[in-house]
GROMACS .gro file of C-alpha atoms in nm:
model
  399
    1UNK     CA    1  -2.113  -2.162   0.412
    2UNK     CA    2  -1.796  -2.307   0.174
    3UNK     CA    3  -2.000  -2.525  -0.110
    4UNK     CA    4  -1.803  -2.687  -0.392
    5UNK     CA    5  -1.684  -3.057  -0.480
    6UNK     CA    6  -1.592  -3.303  -0.317
    7UNK     CA    7  -1.229  -3.252  -0.382
    8UNK     CA    8  -1.244  -2.850  -0.316
    9UNK     CA    9  -1.398  -2.943   0.007
   10UNK     CA   10  -1.138  -3.177   0.105
   11UNK     CA   11  -0.848  -2.947   0.024
   12UNK     CA   12  -1.029  -2.715   0.292
   13UNK     CA   13  -1.007  -2.963   0.558
   14UNK     CA   14  -0.651  -3.048   0.500
   15UNK     CA   15  -0.530  -2.706   0.537
   16UNK     CA   16  -0.724  -2.634   0.840
   17UNK     CA   17  -0.602  -2.964   1.028
   18UNK     CA   18  -0.239  -2.838   0.905
   19UNK     CA   19  -0.320  -2.471   1.065
   20UNK     CA   20  -0.400  -2.606   1.404
   21UNK     CA   21  -0.172  -2.849   1.436
   22UNK     CA   22   0.117  -2.591   1.330
   23UNK     CA   23  -0.038  -2.325   1.561
   24UNK     CA   24  -0.083  -2.595   1.898
   25UNK     CA   25   0.228  -2.733   1.814
   26UNK     CA   26   0.077  -3.062   1.987
   27UNK     CA   27  -0.289  -3.199   1.962
   28UNK     CA   28  -0.469  -3.482   1.938
   29UNK     CA   29  -0.727  -3.610   1.700
   30UNK     CA   30  -1.035  -3.576   1.958
   31UNK     CA   31  -0.914  -3.231   2.008
   32UNK     CA   32  -0.901  -3.133   1.621
   33UNK     CA   33  -1.214  -3.256   1.657
   34UNK     CA   34  -1.341  -3.047   1.898
   35UNK     CA   35  -1.196  -2.753   1.695
   36UNK     CA   36  -1.224  -2.703   1.369
   37UNK     CA   37  -1.564  -2.925   1.353
   38UNK     CA   38  -1.529  -3.182   1.119
   39UNK     CA   39  -1.627  -3.500   1.222
   40UNK     CA   40  -1.395  -3.739   1.375
   41UNK     CA   41  -1.453  -3.988   0.997
   42UNK     CA   42  -1.278  -3.692   0.820
   43UNK     CA   43  -1.003  -3.637   1.067
   44UNK     CA   44  -0.906  -3.959   1.081
   45UNK     CA   45  -0.863  -3.997   0.668
   46UNK     CA   46  -0.703  -3.657   0.655
   47UNK     CA   47  -0.446  -3.725   0.950
   48UNK     CA   48  -0.373  -4.090   0.726
   49UNK     CA   49  -0.328  -3.886   0.417
   50UNK     CA   50  -0.119  -3.675   0.592
   51UNK     CA   51   0.154  -3.933   0.806
   52UNK     CA   52   0.159  -4.071   0.463
   53UNK     CA   53   0.307  -3.716   0.259
   54UNK     CA   54   0.496  -3.687   0.627
   55UNK     CA   55   0.414  -3.342   0.688
   56UNK     CA   56   0.320  -3.506   1.005
   57UNK     CA   57   0.372  -3.752   1.267
   58UNK     CA   58   0.276  -3.887   1.629
   59UNK     CA   59   0.434  -3.807   1.976
   60UNK     CA   60   0.413  -3.918   2.199
   61UNK     CA   61   0.335  -3.579   2.537
   62UNK     CA   62   0.581  -3.608   2.816
   63UNK     CA   63   0.301  -3.524   3.105
   64UNK     CA   64   0.397  -3.678   3.452
   65UNK     CA   65  -0.015  -3.799   3.505
   66UNK     CA   66  -0.076  -4.137   3.571
   67UNK     CA   67  -0.196  -4.340   3.255
   68UNK     CA   68  -0.164  -4.432   2.887
   69UNK     CA   69   0.031  -4.186   2.741
   70UNK     CA   70  -0.188  -3.961   2.481
   71UNK     CA   71  -0.109  -3.961   2.118
   72UNK     CA   72  -0.083  -3.577   1.957
   73UNK     CA   73   0.034  -3.496   1.633
   74UNK     CA   74   0.280  -3.267   1.506
   75UNK     CA   75   0.464  -3.133   1.238
   76UNK     CA   76   0.725  -3.283   1.076
   77UNK     CA   77   0.965  -3.010   1.019
   78UNK     CA   78   1.225  -3.146   0.872
   79UNK     CA   79   1.005  -3.293   0.560
   80UNK     CA   80   1.133  -3.000   0.406
   81UNK     CA   81   1.315  -2.612   0.415
   82UNK     CA   82   1.230  -2.264   0.277
   83UNK     CA   83   1.547  -2.009   0.197
   84UNK     CA   84   1.424  -1.652   0.285
   85UNK     CA   85   1.691  -1.389   0.212
   86UNK     CA   86   1.680  -1.060   0.259
   87UNK     CA   87   1.820  -0.823  -0.048
   88UNK     CA   88   1.988  -0.542   0.106
   89UNK     CA   89   2.211  -0.217  -0.042
   90UNK     CA   90   2.525  -0.331   0.100
   91UNK     CA   91   2.452  -0.712   0.208
   92UNK     CA   92   2.250  -1.001   0.127
   93UNK     CA   93   2.115  -1.223   0.426
   94UNK     CA   94   1.968  -1.586   0.414
   95UNK     CA   95   1.814  -1.777   0.638
   96UNK     CA   96   1.725  -2.140   0.604
   97UNK     CA   97   1.464  -2.266   0.778
   98UNK     CA   98   1.236  -2.596   0.820
   99UNK     CA   99   0.900  -2.601   0.826
  100UNK     CA  100   0.831  -2.483   1.179
  101UNK     CA  101   1.012  -2.156   1.119
  102UNK     CA  102   1.362  -2.295   1.293
  103UNK     CA  103   1.629  -2.101   1.110
  104UNK     CA  104   1.937  -2.398   1.029
  105UNK     CA  105   2.160  -2.153   0.860
  106UNK     CA  106   2.190  -1.772   0.838
  107UNK     CA  107   2.490  -1.621   0.621
  108UNK     CA  108   2.573  -1.324   0.502
  109UNK     CA  109   2.714  -1.225   0.166
  110UNK     CA  110   2.858  -0.850   0.194
  111UNK     CA  111   2.839  -0.706  -0.127
  112UNK     CA  112   3.125  -0.542  -0.376
  113UNK     CA  113   2.942  -0.499  -0.672
  114UNK     CA  114   2.570  -0.356  -0.805
  115UNK     CA  115   2.562  -0.488  -1.170
  116UNK     CA  116   2.248  -0.658  -1.172
  117UNK     CA  117   2.404  -0.951  -1.451
  118UNK     CA  118   2.652  -1.032  -1.135
  119UNK     CA  119   2.454  -1.007  -0.879
  120UNK     CA  120   2.168  -1.260  -1.054
  121UNK     CA  121   2.437  -1.476  -1.112
  122UNK     CA  122   2.563  -1.490  -0.713
  123UNK     CA  123   2.253  -1.544  -0.608
  124UNK     CA  124   2.152  -1.849  -0.839
  125UNK     CA  125   2.521  -2.007  -0.703
  126UNK     CA  126   2.406  -1.918  -0.317
  127UNK     CA  127   2.047  -2.088  -0.439
  128UNK     CA  128   2.177  -2.371  -0.562
  129UNK     CA  129   2.451  -2.441  -0.276
  130UNK     CA  130   2.091  -2.417   0.019
  131UNK     CA  131   1.921  -2.684  -0.260
  132UNK     CA  132   2.182  -2.896  -0.242
  133UNK     CA  133   2.165  -2.916   0.125
  134UNK     CA  134   1.841  -3.007   0.138
  135UNK     CA  135   1.833  -3.289  -0.124
  136UNK     CA  136   1.828  -3.537   0.147
  137UNK     CA  137   1.494  -3.444   0.279
  138UNK     CA  138   1.203  -3.573   0.219
  139UNK     CA  139   1.077  -3.259   0.011
  140UNK     CA  140   1.423  -3.090  -0.015
  141UNK     CA  141   1.367  -2.720  -0.056
  142UNK     CA  142   1.054  -2.622  -0.147
  143UNK     CA  143   1.049  -2.255  -0.150
  144UNK     CA  144   1.258  -1.944  -0.166
  145UNK     CA  145   1.164  -1.590  -0.112
  146UNK     CA  146   1.289  -1.316  -0.167
  147UNK     CA  147   1.341  -0.932  -0.019
  148UNK     CA  148   1.343  -0.646  -0.156
  149UNK     CA  149   1.420  -0.240  -0.095
  150UNK     CA  150   1.234  -0.158  -0.308
  151UNK     CA  151   0.946  -0.102  -0.502
  152UNK     CA  152   0.771  -0.502  -0.657
  153UNK     CA  153   0.463  -0.501  -0.842
  154UNK     CA  154   0.162  -0.768  -0.756
  155UNK     CA  155   0.349  -0.964  -1.058
  156UNK     CA  156   0.648  -1.021  -0.896
  157UNK     CA  157   0.865  -0.784  -1.104
  158UNK     CA  158   1.053  -0.471  -0.964
  159UNK     CA  159   0.966  -0.080  -1.059
  160UNK     CA  160   1.268   0.047  -0.906
  161UNK     CA  161   1.554  -0.031  -0.629
  162UNK     CA  162   1.603   0.346  -0.530
  163UNK     CA  163   1.989   0.208  -0.377
  164UNK     CA  164   2.077   0.034  -0.681
  165UNK     CA  165   1.895   0.260  -0.913
  166UNK     CA  166   1.775  -0.111  -1.047
  167UNK     CA  167   1.418   0.033  -1.268
  168UNK     CA  168   1.180  -0.296  -1.421
  169UNK     CA  169   1.369  -0.604  -1.379
  170UNK     CA  170   1.216  -0.894  -1.333
  171UNK     CA  171   1.458  -1.119  -1.137
  172UNK     CA  172   1.247  -1.352  -1.068
  173UNK     CA  173   1.208  -1.490  -1.432
  174UNK     CA  174   1.596  -1.446  -1.433
  175UNK     CA  175   1.680  -1.689  -1.178
  176UNK     CA  176   1.393  -1.946  -1.273
  177UNK     CA  177   1.560  -1.988  -1.668
  178UNK     CA  178   1.842  -2.163  -1.457
  179UNK     CA  179   1.641  -2.245  -1.099
  180UNK     CA  180   1.344  -2.514  -1.127
  181UNK     CA  181   1.277  -2.403  -0.742
  182UNK     CA  182   0.962  -2.160  -0.636
  183UNK     CA  183   1.044  -1.837  -0.581
  184UNK     CA  184   0.848  -1.510  -0.519
  185UNK     CA  185   0.967  -1.205  -0.519
  186UNK     CA  186   0.808  -0.891  -0.192
  187UNK     CA  187   0.890  -0.648  -0.092
  188UNK     CA  188   1.075  -0.618   0.254
  189UNK     CA  189   0.847  -0.428   0.490
  190UNK     CA  190   0.568  -0.656   0.368
  191UNK     CA  191   0.763  -0.945   0.473
  192UNK     CA  192   0.850  -0.787   0.792
  193UNK     CA  193   0.545  -0.683   0.857
  194UNK     CA  194   0.389  -1.016   0.804
  195UNK     CA  195   0.674  -1.126   1.034
  196UNK     CA  196   0.529  -0.939   1.308
  197UNK     CA  197   0.223  -1.080   1.281
  198UNK     CA  198   0.314  -1.451   1.226
  199UNK     CA  199   0.591  -1.472   1.495
  200UNK     CA  200   0.463  -1.172   1.780
  201UNK     CA  201   0.095  -0.986   1.695
  202UNK     CA  202  -0.083  -1.307   1.627
  203UNK     CA  203  -0.417  -1.159   1.681
  204UNK     CA  204  -0.302  -0.829   1.499
  205UNK     CA  205  -0.554  -0.772   1.217
  206UNK     CA  206  -0.455  -0.407   1.179
  207UNK     CA  207  -0.088  -0.413   1.207
  208UNK     CA  208   0.212  -0.090   1.010
  209UNK     CA  209   0.520  -0.190   1.036
  210UNK     CA  210   0.802   0.061   1.009
  211UNK     CA  211   1.129  -0.010   0.910
  212UNK     CA  212   1.397   0.268   0.932
  213UNK     CA  213   1.730   0.043   0.907
  214UNK     CA  214   1.825   0.136   0.514
  215UNK     CA  215   1.544   0.455   0.448
  216UNK     CA  216   1.171   0.369   0.565
  217UNK     CA  217   0.915   0.134   0.434
  218UNK     CA  218   0.622   0.045   0.535
  219UNK     CA  219   0.425  -0.308   0.545
  220UNK     CA  220   0.071  -0.280   0.623
  221UNK     CA  221  -0.158  -0.543   0.731
  222UNK     CA  222  -0.529  -0.470   0.697
  223UNK     CA  223  -0.810  -0.711   0.830
  224UNK     CA  224  -0.502  -0.963   0.859
  225UNK     CA  225  -0.372  -0.930   0.481
  226UNK     CA  226  -0.141  -0.783   0.302
  227UNK     CA  227  -0.193  -0.452   0.193
  228UNK     CA  228  -0.046  -0.363  -0.125
  229UNK     CA  229  -0.219  -0.115  -0.334
  230UNK     CA  230  -0.287  -0.119  -0.748
  231UNK     CA  231   0.019  -0.203  -0.895
  232UNK     CA  232   0.174  -0.360  -0.516
  233UNK     CA  233   0.300  -0.060  -0.433
  234UNK     CA  234   0.137   0.044  -0.129
  235UNK     CA  235   0.358   0.179   0.212
  236UNK     CA  236   0.617   0.368   0.046
  237UNK     CA  237   0.584   0.565   0.320
  238UNK     CA  238   0.934   0.667   0.345
  239UNK     CA  239   0.914   0.916   0.046
  240UNK     CA  240   0.574   1.096   0.140
  241UNK     CA  241   0.707   1.475   0.160
  242UNK     CA  242   0.739   1.597   0.502
  243UNK     CA  243   0.899   1.963   0.414
  244UNK     CA  244   0.841   2.065   0.064
  245UNK     CA  245   1.171   2.223  -0.104
  246UNK     CA  246   1.401   1.964   0.147
  247UNK     CA  247   1.677   1.758   0.087
  248UNK     CA  248   1.672   1.583  -0.225
  249UNK     CA  249   1.587   1.239  -0.220
  250UNK     CA  250   1.658   0.990  -0.456
  251UNK     CA  251   1.309   0.916  -0.620
  252UNK     CA  252   1.341   1.249  -0.737
  253UNK     CA  253   1.115   1.435  -0.511
  254UNK     CA  254   1.291   1.696  -0.263
  255UNK     CA  255   1.231   1.646   0.153
  256UNK     CA  256   1.101   1.310   0.167
  257UNK     CA  257   1.024   1.115   0.528
  258UNK     CA  258   1.302   0.912   0.461
  259UNK     CA  259   1.592   1.190   0.428
  260UNK     CA  260   1.508   1.318   0.748
  261UNK     CA  261   1.407   0.993   0.955
  262UNK     CA  262   1.542   0.657   0.909
  263UNK     CA  263   1.904   0.539   0.992
  264UNK     CA  264   2.098   0.597   0.707
  265UNK     CA  265   2.022   0.978   0.703
  266UNK     CA  266   2.076   1.012   1.088
  267UNK     CA  267   2.398   0.882   1.056
  268UNK     CA  268   2.488   1.106   0.760
  269UNK     CA  269   2.435   1.408   0.890
  270UNK     CA  270   2.480   1.290   1.309
  271UNK     CA  271   2.850   1.275   1.196
  272UNK     CA  272   2.847   1.549   1.056
  273UNK     CA  273   2.790   1.715   1.321
  274UNK     CA  274   3.055   1.501   1.519
  275UNK     CA  275   3.249   1.534   1.255
  276UNK     CA  276   3.327   1.141   1.272
  277UNK     CA  277   3.287   1.028   0.889
  278UNK     CA  278   3.321   0.663   1.012
  279UNK     CA  279   3.021   0.719   1.232
  280UNK     CA  280   2.867   0.307   1.338
  281UNK     CA  281   2.673   0.173   1.563
  282UNK     CA  282   2.937   0.121   1.821
  283UNK     CA  283   2.991   0.499   1.827
  284UNK     CA  284   2.631   0.633   1.865
  285UNK     CA  285   2.529   0.335   2.149
  286UNK     CA  286   2.881   0.511   2.315
  287UNK     CA  287   2.779   0.888   2.251
  288UNK     CA  288   2.417   0.791   2.426
  289UNK     CA  289   2.567   0.627   2.713
  290UNK     CA  290   2.789   0.923   2.780
  291UNK     CA  291   2.484   1.211   2.731
  292UNK     CA  292   2.649   1.372   2.440
  293UNK     CA  293   2.478   1.716   2.401
  294UNK     CA  294   2.525   1.672   2.041
  295UNK     CA  295   2.410   1.338   2.001
  296UNK     CA  296   2.128   1.348   2.221
  297UNK     CA  297   2.045   1.712   2.128
  298UNK     CA  298   2.075   1.583   1.736
  299UNK     CA  299   1.827   1.223   1.830
  300UNK     CA  300   1.560   1.465   1.992
  301UNK     CA  301   1.540   1.626   1.661
  302UNK     CA  302   1.573   1.308   1.483
  303UNK     CA  303   1.242   1.182   1.681
  304UNK     CA  304   1.030   1.502   1.610
  305UNK     CA  305   1.083   1.448   1.222
  306UNK     CA  306   0.952   1.036   1.252
  307UNK     CA  307   0.686   1.197   1.495
  308UNK     CA  308   0.554   1.381   1.206
  309UNK     CA  309   0.532   1.101   0.964
  310UNK     CA  310   0.463   0.841   1.237
  311UNK     CA  311   0.166   1.112   1.309
  312UNK     CA  312   0.005   1.134   0.946
  313UNK     CA  313   0.040   0.713   0.891
  314UNK     CA  314  -0.178   0.650   1.218
  315UNK     CA  315  -0.463   0.957   1.039
  316UNK     CA  316  -0.423   0.756   0.755
  317UNK     CA  317  -0.425   0.396   0.915
  318UNK     CA  318  -0.616   0.377   1.284
  319UNK     CA  319  -0.370   0.096   1.357
  320UNK     CA  320  -0.395  -0.181   1.613
  321UNK     CA  321  -0.031  -0.234   1.686
  322UNK     CA  322   0.238   0.008   1.522
  323UNK     CA  323   0.629  -0.178   1.505
  324UNK     CA  324   0.878   0.013   1.464
  325UNK     CA  325   1.197  -0.156   1.340
  326UNK     CA  326   1.502   0.033   1.400
  327UNK     CA  327   1.812  -0.035   1.584
  328UNK     CA  328   1.922   0.297   1.702
  329UNK     CA  329   1.590   0.367   1.910
  330UNK     CA  330   1.640   0.001   2.092
  331UNK     CA  331   1.959   0.110   2.247
  332UNK     CA  332   1.810   0.493   2.288
  333UNK     CA  333   1.602   0.523   2.643
  334UNK     CA  334   1.289   0.537   2.633
  335UNK     CA  335   1.276   0.620   2.253
  336UNK     CA  336   0.844   0.485   2.285
  337UNK     CA  337   0.804   0.763   2.538
  338UNK     CA  338   0.955   1.008   2.361
  339UNK     CA  339   0.776   0.966   2.004
  340UNK     CA  340   0.429   0.975   2.176
  341UNK     CA  341   0.560   1.312   2.336
  342UNK     CA  342   0.545   1.402   2.017
  343UNK     CA  343   0.186   1.272   1.887
  344UNK     CA  344  -0.010   1.517   2.031
  345UNK     CA  345  -0.306   1.577   1.803
  346UNK     CA  346  -0.667   1.445   1.914
  347UNK     CA  347  -0.821   1.316   1.616
  348UNK     CA  348  -0.485   1.061   1.637
  349UNK     CA  349  -0.598   0.684   1.724
  350UNK     CA  350  -0.381   0.356   1.785
  351UNK     CA  351  -0.375   0.078   2.033
  352UNK     CA  352   0.007   0.054   2.106
  353UNK     CA  353   0.327   0.169   1.996
  354UNK     CA  354   0.659  -0.052   1.995
  355UNK     CA  355   0.981  -0.099   1.901
  356UNK     CA  356   1.026  -0.466   1.732
  357UNK     CA  357   1.204  -0.755   1.890
  358UNK     CA  358   1.304  -0.885   1.506
  359UNK     CA  359   1.529  -0.585   1.447
  360UNK     CA  360   1.768  -0.672   1.114
  361UNK     CA  361   1.581  -1.087   1.075
  362UNK     CA  362   1.223  -0.952   1.018
  363UNK     CA  363   1.272  -0.978   0.670
  364UNK     CA  364   1.445  -1.287   0.631
  365UNK     CA  365   1.181  -1.452   0.930
  366UNK     CA  366   0.918  -1.325   0.694
  367UNK     CA  367   1.027  -1.453   0.368
  368UNK     CA  368   1.064  -1.800   0.568
  369UNK     CA  369   0.739  -1.783   0.686
  370UNK     CA  370   0.578  -1.703   0.369
  371UNK     CA  371   0.812  -1.966   0.188
  372UNK     CA  372   0.610  -2.216   0.472
  373UNK     CA  373   0.244  -2.078   0.417
  374UNK     CA  374   0.259  -2.109   0.057
  375UNK     CA  375   0.372  -2.432   0.083
  376UNK     CA  376   0.158  -2.550   0.297
  377UNK     CA  377  -0.135  -2.442   0.236
  378UNK     CA  378  -0.211  -2.293   0.483
  379UNK     CA  379  -0.478  -1.997   0.522
  380UNK     CA  380  -0.333  -1.851   0.827
  381UNK     CA  381   0.009  -1.952   0.999
  382UNK     CA  382   0.111  -1.877   1.393
  383UNK     CA  383   0.464  -1.987   1.526
  384UNK     CA  384   0.571  -1.872   1.835
  385UNK     CA  385   0.926  -1.787   1.954
  386UNK     CA  386   1.107  -1.698   2.275
  387UNK     CA  387   1.426  -1.525   2.373
  388UNK     CA  388   1.636  -1.843   2.249
  389UNK     CA  389   1.381  -1.868   1.942
  390UNK     CA  390   1.174  -2.104   1.853
  391UNK     CA  391   0.979  -2.233   2.119
  392UNK     CA  392   0.991  -2.654   2.106
  393UNK     CA  393   0.780  -2.901   2.200
  394UNK     CA  394   0.889  -3.207   2.413
  395UNK     CA  395   0.846  -3.485   2.198
  396UNK     CA  396   0.929  -3.827   2.155
  397UNK     CA  397   0.832  -3.948   1.786
  398UNK     CA  398   0.586  -4.357   1.810
  399UNK     CA  399   0.872  -4.567   1.548
   0.00000   0.00000   0.00000
């Protein structure tokens, strides 16, 4: 039983009601009372406050039945906006979304300069631009979350970004010297894992998300929470050693998993074997479709190396869902079946292995979702997408 002063209880009730309104999309006061167990008087007071804050509004659900149309409650998605940023090696991806997680604008900027101070100024300029765009909404740009492809401390400082060779950078503090906006720094794999939970696997409390795109990172969710470890560095699966005295890695070790099973390593090695220095995704898809013998043989070996690491991870964490985010595997026929055929251990237990549907959007989607959750202060966020994006409800605003 939760105990505390009146203000604390009111805050808990408010968070619970907002969570259920978001989860259901459209819901009546009566149904809120049934679902939450809160009495009608409490519902009435809380709803009145949320309406006054313009975080929700009343709508009429379009239906064909005879009788009065029920008055429903729904989130005011345009009350404020959030900005998710995926700070990758060669480019930075920005996604501005409303409070329902719907993308309003997405931009990708190629990085020509890797100097830390130059990039800080670039980020400040871009964030200011998005902030100005949101100035006419009730709450404006409420949160910015930046995904870093490196190790991020629990205090949100950056320990190390291998691709840039950045050590001990406090990006959050450097940005906030010139920006009066809530900013959070998070590991990109953690954000991608959070996106899988929020948008796809709503009921999976033990989920592992493996990203192969710019190295290998893992986002780990245990009992519904992102697992960060002691300092915040948990999930650096790409630097588990699978080949003693193997290929040198930028982390300082040899034989790291990402030197054998990441997408950059695949392009590096296959381009040498094919004598195609500019090998790209389109080229690779053509080679796969044409069943090029060199490409198929290498991909078979690549999947074997991938399965070695996955076997280790499964034995360590016993996940419910293991989600692999890889553009290459999405265009490789029967990739999941081939991976499973290499997982032969009788003690490796998991419920399901799937390829991510979110792809390169997963980090920014997770960043936006985390920003929304923190602004609305809800304990759990569930957003739904279909093939065309976020599922939208058919509503009519009551004037």
